[in-house]
């Protein structure tokens, strides 16, 4: 276990740190158990578990922040609960109710309060809820038993080129993140296993990650590594890609609201052709892990596009989002869930 007293909160990366407790519920005979907190972080599974052979697994990611008053605040957990239900439906897994999801997250935060990052430290407590198919199985079919687990870890920036570090560099890849009409729009494990090689190639070339293009034509931006893309045009419009293969980011949905209602920007969710990258003054990757990471360069077909990083509007959006997440500014209805 990491030494809590020596944790460098301002320089945390995005990596696993074992905390004290995690929540586990089991699904058997058609219903979920009440679940409980446990201290052991090792699972014992049947060798026939469908998660191991057929990738029957989905997950979520959300964060708890410490407010100036010391409160633990979860950001939009109901949206995560709903998205997990959508992922479960796609993989023929039993849905986790919103009540069970929220209770599990709240119990994990309360039980691990000492791991909640200090206010204004630049760090947060990341929660990883997930569902896996388990039990004795051999054929290609849904599991008969499941586990729903939530664990947490204190984290810092996902990309090293964060908001204070001059932005990140990305390169497009010839690999596809997801197939047309596949599982790109849900948060399932197979999407991320398929991304490992493309990420490795991009980092070996000196980039922070790769950009995935649409699988049908390879002419349109879809996702930026494990995050969503947005751009700010020279005439101050917030543009983000639309595609059934893109995971609907809760951070992106939030930024669209803030851009329109707080910054009075025109907001569009539509296809973005690679050929129109020159129309953007600023660009960014957004998601729970990334929060907002400014993009300073996108390389494509031996040509590089450069952006202000961080640009004025991107920094405004980041500051606004973080002030809401940390309880400094009044949030729209149901955005903040006070745990303790």
mmCIF file of C-alpha atoms in Angstrom:
data_model
loop_
_atom_site.group_PDB
_atom_site.id
_atom_site.type_symbol
_atom_site.label_atom_id
_atom_site.label_comp_id
_atom_site.label_asym_id
_atom_site.label_seq_id
_atom_site.Cartn_x
_atom_site.Cartn_y
_atom_site.Cartn_z
ATOM 1 C CA UNK A 1 0.000 0.000 0.000
ATOM 2 C CA UNK A 2 1.194 3.503 -0.822
ATOM 3 C CA UNK A 3 2.334 5.634 2.080
ATOM 4 C CA UNK A 4 -0.427 8.205 2.473
ATOM 5 C CA UNK A 5 1.758 10.589 4.487
ATOM 6 C CA UNK A 6 4.348 10.786 1.696
ATOM 7 C CA UNK A 7 1.894 11.082 -1.199
ATOM 8 C CA UNK A 8 2.856 13.962 -3.511
ATOM 9 C CA UNK A 9 -0.643 15.184 -4.289
ATOM 10 C CA UNK A 10 0.427 17.849 -6.786
ATOM 11 C CA UNK A 11 2.468 15.419 -8.881
ATOM 12 C CA UNK A 12 0.302 12.312 -8.898
ATOM 13 C CA UNK A 13 -0.017 10.500 -12.197
ATOM 14 C CA UNK A 14 -2.865 8.249 -13.275
ATOM 15 C CA UNK A 15 -1.916 4.886 -11.782
ATOM 16 C CA UNK A 16 -3.237 2.265 -9.385
ATOM 17 C CA UNK A 17 -2.803 2.893 -5.671
ATOM 18 C CA UNK A 18 -4.396 0.417 -3.297
ATOM 19 C CA UNK A 19 -6.803 2.125 -0.920
ATOM 20 C CA UNK A 20 -8.462 0.637 2.146
ATOM 21 C CA UNK A 21 -11.886 -0.536 0.987
ATOM 22 C CA UNK A 22 -13.845 -1.481 -2.114
ATOM 23 C CA UNK A 23 -17.523 -2.435 -2.614
ATOM 24 C CA UNK A 24 -18.612 -5.809 -4.019
ATOM 25 C CA UNK A 25 -22.123 -7.040 -4.910
ATOM 26 C CA UNK A 26 -22.963 -10.395 -6.521
ATOM 27 C CA UNK A 27 -25.662 -11.330 -9.003
ATOM 28 C CA UNK A 28 -27.127 -14.821 -8.598
ATOM 29 C CA UNK A 29 -30.538 -16.364 -9.258
ATOM 30 C CA UNK A 30 -31.848 -13.257 -10.956
ATOM 31 C CA UNK A 31 -31.017 -10.501 -8.483
ATOM 32 C CA UNK A 32 -28.199 -8.403 -7.065
ATOM 33 C CA UNK A 33 -27.121 -8.768 -3.452
ATOM 34 C CA UNK A 34 -27.026 -5.739 -1.137
ATOM 35 C CA UNK A 35 -23.252 -5.684 -1.450
ATOM 36 C CA UNK A 36 -20.608 -4.915 1.135
ATOM 37 C CA UNK A 37 -17.302 -3.180 1.714
ATOM 38 C CA UNK A 38 -14.235 -5.431 1.795
ATOM 39 C CA UNK A 39 -10.548 -4.752 2.347
ATOM 40 C CA UNK A 40 -9.147 -7.479 0.050
ATOM 41 C CA UNK A 41 -8.320 -6.269 -3.479
ATOM 42 C CA UNK A 42 -7.808 -9.735 -5.035
ATOM 43 C CA UNK A 43 -10.663 -11.630 -6.743
ATOM 44 C CA UNK A 44 -11.041 -15.392 -6.990
ATOM 45 C CA UNK A 45 -12.789 -16.389 -10.242
ATOM 46 C CA UNK A 46 -13.744 -19.595 -12.011
ATOM 47 C CA UNK A 47 -11.446 -20.416 -14.915
ATOM 48 C CA UNK A 48 -14.566 -20.545 -17.083
ATOM 49 C CA UNK A 49 -15.674 -16.988 -16.310
ATOM 50 C CA UNK A 50 -16.934 -15.289 -19.508
ATOM 51 C CA UNK A 51 -15.016 -12.127 -18.593
ATOM 52 C CA UNK A 52 -11.770 -14.041 -19.127
ATOM 53 C CA UNK A 53 -12.614 -15.583 -22.507
ATOM 54 C CA UNK A 54 -15.292 -13.496 -24.155
ATOM 55 C CA UNK A 55 -14.706 -10.050 -22.678
ATOM 56 C CA UNK A 56 -18.060 -9.798 -20.935
ATOM 57 C CA UNK A 57 -17.137 -6.733 -18.910
ATOM 58 C CA UNK A 58 -17.995 -3.048 -18.777
ATOM 59 C CA UNK A 59 -16.887 -0.228 -16.514
ATOM 60 C CA UNK A 60 -17.230 3.407 -15.569
ATOM 61 C CA UNK A 61 -15.005 6.173 -14.248
ATOM 62 C CA UNK A 62 -15.976 9.102 -12.066
ATOM 63 C CA UNK A 63 -14.292 11.360 -9.537
ATOM 64 C CA UNK A 64 -14.808 12.656 -6.034
ATOM 65 C CA UNK A 65 -13.431 16.092 -5.151
ATOM 66 C CA UNK A 66 -12.875 17.740 -1.778
ATOM 67 C CA UNK A 67 -14.599 21.098 -1.447
ATOM 68 C CA UNK A 68 -13.166 24.105 0.361
ATOM 69 C CA UNK A 69 -15.373 23.140 3.320
ATOM 70 C CA UNK A 70 -13.965 19.606 3.330
ATOM 71 C CA UNK A 71 -17.015 17.928 1.797
ATOM 72 C CA UNK A 72 -16.635 14.964 -0.575
ATOM 73 C CA UNK A 73 -18.417 15.737 -3.859
ATOM 74 C CA UNK A 74 -19.174 13.305 -6.694
ATOM 75 C CA UNK A 75 -19.590 14.830 -10.149
ATOM 76 C CA UNK A 76 -22.693 13.691 -12.086
ATOM 77 C CA UNK A 77 -22.789 10.102 -10.765
ATOM 78 C CA UNK A 78 -26.325 9.558 -12.075
ATOM 79 C CA UNK A 79 -25.001 9.948 -15.618
ATOM 80 C CA UNK A 80 -22.396 7.266 -14.927
ATOM 81 C CA UNK A 81 -25.082 4.985 -13.515
ATOM 82 C CA UNK A 82 -27.190 5.389 -16.651
ATOM 83 C CA UNK A 83 -24.224 4.836 -18.972
ATOM 84 C CA UNK A 84 -23.260 1.658 -17.093
ATOM 85 C CA UNK A 85 -26.808 0.394 -17.583
ATOM 86 C CA UNK A 86 -26.509 1.016 -21.328
ATOM 87 C CA UNK A 87 -23.217 -0.896 -21.449
ATOM 88 C CA UNK A 88 -24.721 -3.786 -19.462
ATOM 89 C CA UNK A 89 -27.661 -3.988 -21.869
ATOM 90 C CA UNK A 90 -25.321 -4.155 -24.863
ATOM 91 C CA UNK A 91 -23.435 -7.133 -23.361
ATOM 92 C CA UNK A 92 -26.568 -8.924 -22.056
ATOM 93 C CA UNK A 93 -25.540 -8.304 -18.453
ATOM 94 C CA UNK A 94 -27.988 -7.525 -15.621
ATOM 95 C CA UNK A 95 -28.341 -3.793 -15.085
ATOM 96 C CA UNK A 96 -27.095 -2.221 -11.863
ATOM 97 C CA UNK A 97 -29.824 0.003 -10.455
ATOM 98 C CA UNK A 98 -29.132 3.696 -9.957
ATOM 99 C CA UNK A 99 -29.734 3.210 -6.232
ATOM 100 C CA UNK A 100 -27.159 0.414 -5.949
ATOM 101 C CA UNK A 101 -24.656 2.330 -8.070
ATOM 102 C CA UNK A 102 -24.939 5.541 -6.027
ATOM 103 C CA UNK A 103 -24.870 3.707 -2.713
ATOM 104 C CA UNK A 104 -21.786 1.734 -3.704
ATOM 105 C CA UNK A 105 -19.922 4.862 -4.816
ATOM 106 C CA UNK A 106 -20.899 6.772 -1.686
ATOM 107 C CA UNK A 107 -19.821 3.927 0.609
ATOM 108 C CA UNK A 108 -16.450 3.648 -1.131
ATOM 109 C CA UNK A 109 -15.794 7.391 -0.815
ATOM 110 C CA UNK A 110 -16.825 7.450 2.847
ATOM 111 C CA UNK A 111 -14.712 4.411 3.705
ATOM 112 C CA UNK A 112 -11.659 5.892 1.952
ATOM 113 C CA UNK A 113 -12.017 9.525 3.041
ATOM 114 C CA UNK A 114 -8.374 9.793 4.029
ATOM 115 C CA UNK A 115 -7.437 9.143 0.362
ATOM 116 C CA UNK A 116 -9.565 12.035 -0.877
ATOM 117 C CA UNK A 117 -7.183 14.615 -2.311
ATOM 118 C CA UNK A 118 -6.853 17.970 -0.518
ATOM 119 C CA UNK A 119 -8.778 20.933 -1.883
ATOM 120 C CA UNK A 120 -6.992 22.698 -4.773
ATOM 121 C CA UNK A 121 -4.232 20.053 -4.882
ATOM 122 C CA UNK A 122 -4.813 19.240 -8.557
ATOM 123 C CA UNK A 123 -5.668 15.650 -7.620
ATOM 124 C CA UNK A 124 -8.939 13.787 -7.042
ATOM 125 C CA UNK A 125 -10.266 10.421 -5.905
ATOM 126 C CA UNK A 126 -11.007 8.349 -8.990
ATOM 127 C CA UNK A 127 -13.739 5.697 -8.719
ATOM 128 C CA UNK A 128 -13.800 2.658 -10.998
ATOM 129 C CA UNK A 129 -17.158 0.813 -10.968
ATOM 130 C CA UNK A 130 -17.261 -2.311 -13.149
ATOM 131 C CA UNK A 131 -19.357 -5.394 -13.900
ATOM 132 C CA UNK A 132 -17.911 -8.767 -14.937
ATOM 133 C CA UNK A 133 -19.439 -12.066 -16.000
ATOM 134 C CA UNK A 134 -18.221 -14.920 -13.788
ATOM 135 C CA UNK A 135 -18.952 -18.551 -12.997
ATOM 136 C CA UNK A 136 -18.374 -21.930 -14.664
ATOM 137 C CA UNK A 137 -18.934 -21.518 -18.390
ATOM 138 C CA UNK A 138 -17.490 -22.763 -21.673
ATOM 139 C CA UNK A 139 -19.744 -21.878 -24.599
ATOM 140 C CA UNK A 140 -20.118 -18.398 -26.077
ATOM 141 C CA UNK A 141 -23.073 -17.185 -24.041
ATOM 142 C CA UNK A 142 -23.803 -14.690 -21.244
ATOM 143 C CA UNK A 143 -22.687 -15.599 -17.741
ATOM 144 C CA UNK A 144 -25.182 -16.785 -15.162
ATOM 145 C CA UNK A 145 -23.421 -14.924 -12.343
ATOM 146 C CA UNK A 146 -21.895 -11.436 -12.141
ATOM 147 C CA UNK A 147 -19.868 -9.189 -9.877
ATOM 148 C CA UNK A 148 -20.373 -5.447 -9.490
ATOM 149 C CA UNK A 149 -17.349 -3.807 -7.905
ATOM 150 C CA UNK A 150 -16.319 -0.242 -7.112
ATOM 151 C CA UNK A 151 -12.773 0.611 -6.055
ATOM 152 C CA UNK A 152 -10.971 3.933 -5.867
ATOM 153 C CA UNK A 153 -7.516 5.474 -6.119
ATOM 154 C CA UNK A 154 -6.119 9.007 -5.769
ATOM 155 C CA UNK A 155 -5.024 10.309 -9.174
ATOM 156 C CA UNK A 156 -3.539 13.313 -10.924
ATOM 157 C CA UNK A 157 -3.470 14.214 -14.625
ATOM 158 C CA UNK A 158 -4.094 11.465 -17.186
ATOM 159 C CA UNK A 159 -1.995 13.088 -19.937
ATOM 160 C CA UNK A 160 1.382 14.583 -19.055
ATOM 161 C CA UNK A 161 0.633 17.546 -21.339
ATOM 162 C CA UNK A 162 -2.113 18.807 -19.045
ATOM 163 C CA UNK A 163 -3.722 22.214 -18.694
ATOM 164 C CA UNK A 164 -0.653 23.713 -16.990
ATOM 165 C CA UNK A 165 1.988 21.972 -19.121
ATOM 166 C CA UNK A 166 1.607 23.365 -22.600
ATOM 167 C CA UNK A 167 -0.722 20.800 -24.127
ATOM 168 C CA UNK A 168 -0.430 17.307 -25.592
ATOM 169 C CA UNK A 169 0.607 15.971 -28.998
ATOM 170 C CA UNK A 170 -1.420 13.410 -30.946
ATOM 171 C CA UNK A 171 -1.075 11.495 -34.215
ATOM 172 C CA UNK A 172 -3.815 9.811 -36.221
ATOM 173 C CA UNK A 173 -3.726 6.036 -36.508
ATOM 174 C CA UNK A 174 -4.699 3.644 -39.291
ATOM 175 C CA UNK A 175 -6.160 1.290 -36.667
ATOM 176 C CA UNK A 176 -9.850 1.466 -35.791
ATOM 177 C CA UNK A 177 -11.024 1.807 -32.220
ATOM 178 C CA UNK A 178 -14.388 0.193 -32.964
ATOM 179 C CA UNK A 179 -16.293 -1.276 -35.896
ATOM 180 C CA UNK A 180 -19.256 0.475 -37.518
ATOM 181 C CA UNK A 181 -22.352 -0.589 -35.562
ATOM 182 C CA UNK A 182 -20.032 -2.218 -33.018
ATOM 183 C CA UNK A 183 -19.445 -1.400 -29.343
ATOM 184 C CA UNK A 184 -17.761 1.995 -29.701
ATOM 185 C CA UNK A 185 -20.683 3.801 -28.094
ATOM 186 C CA UNK A 186 -20.538 1.806 -24.847
ATOM 187 C CA UNK A 187 -17.796 1.495 -22.238
ATOM 188 C CA UNK A 188 -16.761 -2.138 -22.612
ATOM 189 C CA UNK A 189 -13.377 -3.730 -22.018
ATOM 190 C CA UNK A 190 -12.785 -4.940 -25.572
ATOM 191 C CA UNK A 191 -12.674 -1.392 -26.928
ATOM 192 C CA UNK A 192 -9.681 -0.639 -24.728
ATOM 193 C CA UNK A 193 -7.831 -3.891 -25.395
ATOM 194 C CA UNK A 194 -8.086 -3.074 -29.103
ATOM 195 C CA UNK A 195 -6.528 0.349 -28.502
ATOM 196 C CA UNK A 196 -3.317 -0.820 -26.814
ATOM 197 C CA UNK A 197 -1.256 -1.374 -29.968
ATOM 198 C CA UNK A 198 -2.198 1.949 -31.562
ATOM 199 C CA UNK A 199 -1.340 3.743 -28.310
ATOM 200 C CA UNK A 200 2.023 1.977 -28.107
ATOM 201 C CA UNK A 201 2.935 2.963 -31.662
ATOM 202 C CA UNK A 202 1.954 6.603 -31.040
ATOM 203 C CA UNK A 203 3.997 6.903 -27.835
ATOM 204 C CA UNK A 204 7.016 5.265 -29.489
ATOM 205 C CA UNK A 205 6.844 8.063 -32.062
ATOM 206 C CA UNK A 206 6.941 10.670 -29.292
ATOM 207 C CA UNK A 207 3.230 11.488 -29.108
ATOM 208 C CA UNK A 208 0.972 11.352 -26.058
ATOM 209 C CA UNK A 209 -1.583 9.137 -27.787
ATOM 210 C CA UNK A 210 -3.336 8.533 -31.087
ATOM 211 C CA UNK A 211 -6.463 9.940 -32.679
ATOM 212 C CA UNK A 212 -8.998 7.471 -34.044
ATOM 213 C CA UNK A 213 -10.797 8.301 -37.281
ATOM 214 C CA UNK A 214 -14.210 7.028 -38.342
ATOM 215 C CA UNK A 215 -13.926 3.314 -39.217
ATOM 216 C CA UNK A 216 -15.912 3.622 -42.450
ATOM 217 C CA UNK A 217 -13.970 6.349 -44.313
ATOM 218 C CA UNK A 218 -10.994 7.390 -42.142
ATOM 219 C CA UNK A 219 -11.724 11.034 -42.940
ATOM 220 C CA UNK A 220 -13.419 12.198 -39.727
ATOM 221 C CA UNK A 221 -12.218 12.573 -36.131
ATOM 222 C CA UNK A 222 -13.817 10.258 -33.591
ATOM 223 C CA UNK A 223 -11.883 9.862 -30.320
ATOM 224 C CA UNK A 224 -8.593 11.128 -28.909
ATOM 225 C CA UNK A 225 -7.063 8.096 -27.233
ATOM 226 C CA UNK A 226 -9.500 7.270 -24.424
ATOM 227 C CA UNK A 227 -11.119 10.719 -24.486
ATOM 228 C CA UNK A 228 -13.531 12.793 -26.565
ATOM 229 C CA UNK A 229 -12.378 15.582 -28.908
ATOM 230 C CA UNK A 230 -13.526 19.182 -29.071
ATOM 231 C CA UNK A 231 -12.346 22.226 -30.972
ATOM 232 C CA UNK A 232 -12.826 25.978 -30.647
ATOM 233 C CA UNK A 233 -13.113 27.711 -34.012
ATOM 234 C CA UNK A 234 -11.630 31.091 -34.868
ATOM 235 C CA UNK A 235 -15.130 32.580 -34.539
ATOM 236 C CA UNK A 236 -15.626 31.049 -31.063
ATOM 237 C CA UNK A 237 -17.818 28.027 -31.750
ATOM 238 C CA UNK A 238 -17.470 24.855 -29.648
ATOM 239 C CA UNK A 239 -17.494 21.881 -32.026
ATOM 240 C CA UNK A 240 -17.350 18.214 -31.027
ATOM 241 C CA UNK A 241 -17.715 15.064 -33.159
ATOM 242 C CA UNK A 242 -20.927 13.103 -33.487
ATOM 243 C CA UNK A 243 -20.860 9.414 -34.345
ATOM 244 C CA UNK A 244 -22.512 6.216 -33.034
ATOM 245 C CA UNK A 245 -18.979 4.847 -32.513
ATOM 246 C CA UNK A 246 -18.024 7.543 -29.987
ATOM 247 C CA UNK A 247 -18.444 6.917 -26.252
ATOM 248 C CA UNK A 248 -20.767 9.663 -24.964
ATOM 249 C CA UNK A 249 -18.490 11.459 -22.523
ATOM 250 C CA UNK A 250 -20.158 12.921 -19.441
ATOM 251 C CA UNK A 251 -17.432 15.578 -19.310
ATOM 252 C CA UNK A 252 -18.139 16.508 -22.936
ATOM 253 C CA UNK A 253 -21.881 16.772 -22.263
ATOM 254 C CA UNK A 254 -21.106 19.060 -19.351
ATOM 255 C CA UNK A 255 -18.761 21.245 -21.402
ATOM 256 C CA UNK A 256 -21.414 21.656 -24.090
ATOM 257 C CA UNK A 257 -23.800 23.042 -21.472
ATOM 258 C CA UNK A 258 -21.176 25.340 -19.957
ATOM 259 C CA UNK A 259 -19.952 26.582 -23.342
ATOM 260 C CA UNK A 260 -23.476 27.540 -24.374
ATOM 261 C CA UNK A 261 -25.003 28.780 -21.132
ATOM 262 C CA UNK A 262 -21.997 30.349 -19.393
ATOM 263 C CA UNK A 263 -19.697 31.445 -22.232
ATOM 264 C CA UNK A 264 -22.425 32.129 -24.832
ATOM 265 C CA UNK A 265 -20.618 30.068 -27.456
ATOM 266 C CA UNK A 266 -22.302 28.443 -30.414
ATOM 267 C CA UNK A 267 -22.236 24.684 -29.744
ATOM 268 C CA UNK A 268 -22.336 22.016 -32.431
ATOM 269 C CA UNK A 269 -22.134 18.239 -32.183
ATOM 270 C CA UNK A 270 -21.488 17.036 -35.734
ATOM 271 C CA UNK A 271 -19.054 15.237 -37.999
ATOM 272 C CA UNK A 272 -15.591 16.830 -38.076
ATOM 273 C CA UNK A 273 -13.537 16.204 -41.184
ATOM 274 C CA UNK A 274 -9.754 16.085 -40.865
ATOM 275 C CA UNK A 275 -9.632 18.590 -43.708
ATOM 276 C CA UNK A 276 -11.272 21.258 -41.514
ATOM 277 C CA UNK A 277 -8.770 21.156 -38.632
ATOM 278 C CA UNK A 278 -7.394 24.478 -39.830
ATOM 279 C CA UNK A 279 -10.676 26.082 -38.771
ATOM 280 C CA UNK A 280 -9.848 25.506 -35.096
ATOM 281 C CA UNK A 281 -7.946 27.967 -32.948
ATOM 282 C CA UNK A 282 -7.965 25.602 -29.969
ATOM 283 C CA UNK A 283 -8.462 21.872 -29.538
ATOM 284 C CA UNK A 284 -8.754 19.562 -26.560
ATOM 285 C CA UNK A 285 -9.322 16.062 -25.230
ATOM 286 C CA UNK A 286 -11.978 15.735 -22.543
ATOM 287 C CA UNK A 287 -13.153 12.965 -20.256
ATOM 288 C CA UNK A 288 -13.330 11.936 -16.605
ATOM 289 C CA UNK A 289 -9.652 10.958 -16.496
ATOM 290 C CA UNK A 290 -8.369 13.708 -18.788
ATOM 291 C CA UNK A 291 -10.767 16.409 -17.481
ATOM 292 C CA UNK A 292 -9.652 18.838 -20.215
ATOM 293 C CA UNK A 293 -6.257 18.342 -21.822
ATOM 294 C CA UNK A 294 -5.327 21.037 -24.367
ATOM 295 C CA UNK A 295 -4.023 19.725 -27.680
ATOM 296 C CA UNK A 296 -1.089 21.616 -29.147
ATOM 297 C CA UNK A 297 -0.457 19.400 -32.196
ATOM 298 C CA UNK A 298 -2.242 16.838 -34.352
ATOM 299 C CA UNK A 299 -0.145 14.998 -36.942
ATOM 300 C CA UNK A 300 -1.912 13.445 -39.923
ATOM 301 C CA UNK A 301 -0.525 12.142 -43.221
ATOM 302 C CA UNK A 302 2.881 13.797 -42.687
ATOM 303 C CA UNK A 303 1.277 17.156 -41.913
ATOM 304 C CA UNK A 304 0.930 18.810 -38.515
ATOM 305 C CA UNK A 305 -1.819 21.123 -37.300
ATOM 306 C CA UNK A 306 -0.974 23.399 -34.368
ATOM 307 C CA UNK A 307 -3.300 24.990 -31.800
ATOM 308 C CA UNK A 308 -3.127 27.433 -28.896
ATOM 309 C CA UNK A 309 -2.490 25.336 -25.785
ATOM 310 C CA UNK A 310 -4.047 26.148 -23.529
ATOM 311 C CA UNK A 311 -6.173 28.625 -25.416
ATOM 312 C CA UNK A 312 -8.204 31.270 -23.638
ATOM 313 C CA UNK A 313 -11.567 29.523 -24.139
ATOM 314 C CA UNK A 314 -10.233 26.092 -23.185
ATOM 315 C CA UNK A 315 -8.813 27.541 -19.964
ATOM 316 C CA UNK A 316 -12.138 29.266 -19.234
ATOM 317 C CA UNK A 317 -14.004 25.984 -19.656
ATOM 318 C CA UNK A 318 -11.504 24.114 -17.480
ATOM 319 C CA UNK A 319 -11.675 26.664 -14.669
ATOM 320 C CA UNK A 320 -15.472 26.733 -14.835
ATOM 321 C CA UNK A 321 -15.799 22.942 -14.790
ATOM 322 C CA UNK A 322 -13.349 22.535 -11.913
ATOM 323 C CA UNK A 323 -15.028 25.258 -9.857
ATOM 324 C CA UNK A 324 -18.306 23.335 -10.143
ATOM 325 C CA UNK A 325 -16.689 19.982 -9.372
ATOM 326 C CA UNK A 326 -15.054 21.430 -6.242
ATOM 327 C CA UNK A 327 -18.235 23.107 -5.035
ATOM 328 C CA UNK A 328 -17.029 26.677 -5.535
ATOM 329 C CA UNK A 329 -19.796 27.570 -7.950
ATOM 330 C CA UNK A 330 -23.439 26.592 -8.009
ATOM 331 C CA UNK A 331 -23.951 23.603 -10.287
ATOM 332 C CA UNK A 332 -26.863 22.771 -12.551
ATOM 333 C CA UNK A 333 -29.447 20.423 -11.022
ATOM 334 C CA UNK A 334 -28.201 16.886 -10.250
ATOM 335 C CA UNK A 335 -24.593 17.611 -11.216
ATOM 336 C CA UNK A 336 -23.133 17.417 -7.697
ATOM 337 C CA UNK A 337 -23.775 14.594 -5.224
ATOM 338 C CA UNK A 338 -22.542 15.374 -1.705
ATOM 339 C CA UNK A 339 -21.294 12.198 -0.054
ATOM 340 C CA UNK A 340 -20.025 13.315 3.326
#
